[in-house]
Amino acid sequence: MIVDVVSIFPSMFEGPLSASIVGLAQERGLLEVRCHDLRDWTHDRHRSTDDSPYGGGPGMVMKPQPLFEAVEAVQALEDEPGKVVFFTPAGVPFTQTIAEELSGEERLVMVCGRYEGFDERVLSLADVDLSIGDYVLTGGELPAMVVIDAVTRLLHGVLGHEDSSADESFSDGLLEYPQYTRPSVYRGMEVPEVLRSGDHARIEAWRREQSIRKTARVRPELLERLPLSADDRRIIEDELATPLISATTGTD
Ligand code: JD8
């Protein structure tokens, strides 16, 4: 997959994209991220990418001209124009389902804004406008990195163990079960006996129960869309009868 990123802060991407799994995917030729400086498409002495808003108000707005020229120039780098992804707080919520859809694309063009956001006309360039969550960031660079990270680990050949992404939070709609490694006792805290029993049916049942309990406790709305067995429903009822904050404190 080729991802072209347009930003006024292309250097922000250097660390996150060169380390770990995303870095390895690039070294292996499974992913190529090319970061472009939006200022390369400005024509004035000050290389300005923003201007004051029509109608007044605080802050500055991203000018249309550098963004239109940048997106068109970057699209022309390959035969395929690529899906154009914008990031704004008012975008469609980014989910694992959208990550899976994007991972099937040959190429993506990501546009990161700054300031108070984009001149509305620029959004006509977008195939999709995404938001990574309900909080306010200072620009679209971190969202672009989040989406690149989530999409990269879904590309064929990136994870090695190709089935591992099917096992975890969100792919089956439940949060992850607790995991442990050696030693079996650390500072008096024991690894649950079932995980050392070698009984794979019991281990699988325990993990599903833990996933259901965790989900019921912290993300009950995720359970509404899932097919649940009678056993699952008993576990959920039991979990919801358990107080979130225990009655005793550390002082007694
Ligand atoms: C792009 C500029 C900042 C946005 C005034 C200062 C995504 N989940 C998300 N939260 N925030 C963003 C995001 C924020 C951005 C830009 C994305 C470009 N800003 C602006 C409007 C209000 N602030 C985001 N994806």
XYZ file of N, CA, C and O and ligand atoms in Angstrom, residues 62 86-91 112-118 129-141 143-144, ligand 1:
141
model
N -7.515 27.134 6.745
C -6.616 26.638 5.696
C -7.118 27.115 4.334
O -8.264 26.857 3.959
N -9.611 12.846 4.581
C -9.407 14.050 5.392
C -9.652 13.717 6.854
O -10.375 12.759 7.162
N -9.060 14.516 7.745
C -9.306 14.363 9.175
C -9.864 15.667 9.725
O -9.248 16.726 9.547
N -11.040 15.574 10.339
C -11.623 16.731 11.027
C -12.403 16.205 12.239
O -12.832 15.043 12.246
N -12.610 17.056 13.265
C -13.385 16.601 14.432
C -14.839 16.299 14.062
O -15.537 15.614 14.809
N -15.317 16.802 12.916
C -16.702 16.580 12.500
C -16.833 15.413 11.520
O -17.888 15.221 10.918
N -15.756 14.614 11.368
C -15.772 13.505 10.422
C -16.532 12.287 10.925
O -17.014 12.253 12.068
N -3.891 16.449 6.275
C -3.904 16.869 7.673
C -4.023 18.383 7.740
O -3.177 19.088 7.178
N -5.041 18.867 8.430
C -5.196 20.310 8.607
C -4.591 20.779 9.912
O -4.150 19.981 10.742
N -4.588 22.078 10.066
C -4.152 22.764 11.302
C -5.071 23.954 11.487
O -6.069 24.087 10.790
N -4.707 24.860 12.377
C -5.489 26.090 12.631
C -6.928 25.737 13.019
O -7.170 24.739 13.694
N -7.909 26.531 12.554
C -9.312 26.272 12.906
C -9.967 25.275 11.947
O -11.149 24.953 12.090
N -9.205 24.793 10.976
C -9.746 23.805 10.043
C -9.670 24.273 8.601
O -8.949 25.228 8.295
N -10.418 23.588 7.709
C -10.340 23.813 6.263
C -11.410 24.774 5.766
O -12.532 24.759 6.254
N -14.211 11.786 5.187
C -13.759 12.709 6.225
C -13.890 11.949 7.539
O -14.988 11.561 7.922
N -12.752 11.685 8.197
C -12.748 10.871 9.412
C -12.435 11.693 10.647
O -11.690 12.677 10.584
N -12.987 11.252 11.792
C -12.590 11.744 13.114
C -12.118 10.552 13.917
O -12.732 9.486 13.854
N -11.036 10.694 14.678
C -10.576 9.542 15.478
C -11.200 9.508 16.864
O -10.937 8.593 17.632
N -12.033 10.474 17.223
C -12.682 10.386 18.537
C -13.189 11.730 19.006
O -12.861 12.772 18.434
N -13.996 11.681 20.049
C -14.668 12.887 20.542
C -13.833 13.648 21.556
O -14.131 13.650 22.762
N -12.773 14.257 21.077
C -11.915 15.150 21.843
C -11.275 16.059 20.809
O -11.246 15.715 19.629
N -10.788 17.220 21.230
C -10.276 18.197 20.257
C -8.748 18.185 20.242
O -8.107 18.402 21.268
N -8.197 17.901 19.077
C -6.748 17.931 18.864
C -6.373 19.237 18.174
O -7.242 20.025 17.797
N -5.059 19.461 17.997
C -4.604 20.700 17.359
C -4.457 20.556 15.849
O -4.207 21.538 15.150
N -4.581 19.335 15.331
C -4.441 19.135 13.891
C -4.664 17.693 13.499
O -4.912 16.837 14.354
N -4.566 17.418 12.198
C -4.879 16.092 11.676
C -3.704 15.124 11.615
O -3.876 13.994 11.169
N -2.511 15.551 12.070
C -1.341 14.664 11.951
C -1.454 13.427 12.833
O -1.213 12.299 12.366
N -4.202 12.037 14.098
C -5.208 11.155 13.504
C -4.676 10.363 12.305
O -4.944 9.161 12.183
N -3.908 10.993 11.427
C -3.359 10.272 10.265
C -2.455 9.136 10.730
O -2.519 8.020 10.202
C -7.980 18.092 12.079
C -7.379 21.584 12.786
C -7.930 21.833 15.184
C -10.399 21.765 14.904
C -10.668 24.161 16.423
C -8.353 24.097 16.940
C -9.599 14.281 13.959
N -10.733 13.515 16.608
C -10.209 14.732 16.308
N -10.105 15.729 17.162
N -9.557 16.782 16.567
C -9.264 16.480 15.284
C -8.703 17.462 14.331
C -8.491 18.787 14.772
C -8.039 19.727 13.853
C -7.783 19.394 12.519
C -8.435 17.121 12.988
C -7.369 20.575 11.857
N -7.799 21.082 13.981
C -9.231 22.638 15.196
C -11.732 22.513 14.961
C -11.888 23.340 16.184
N -9.458 23.336 16.469
C -9.670 15.148 15.099
N -9.546 13.594 13.073
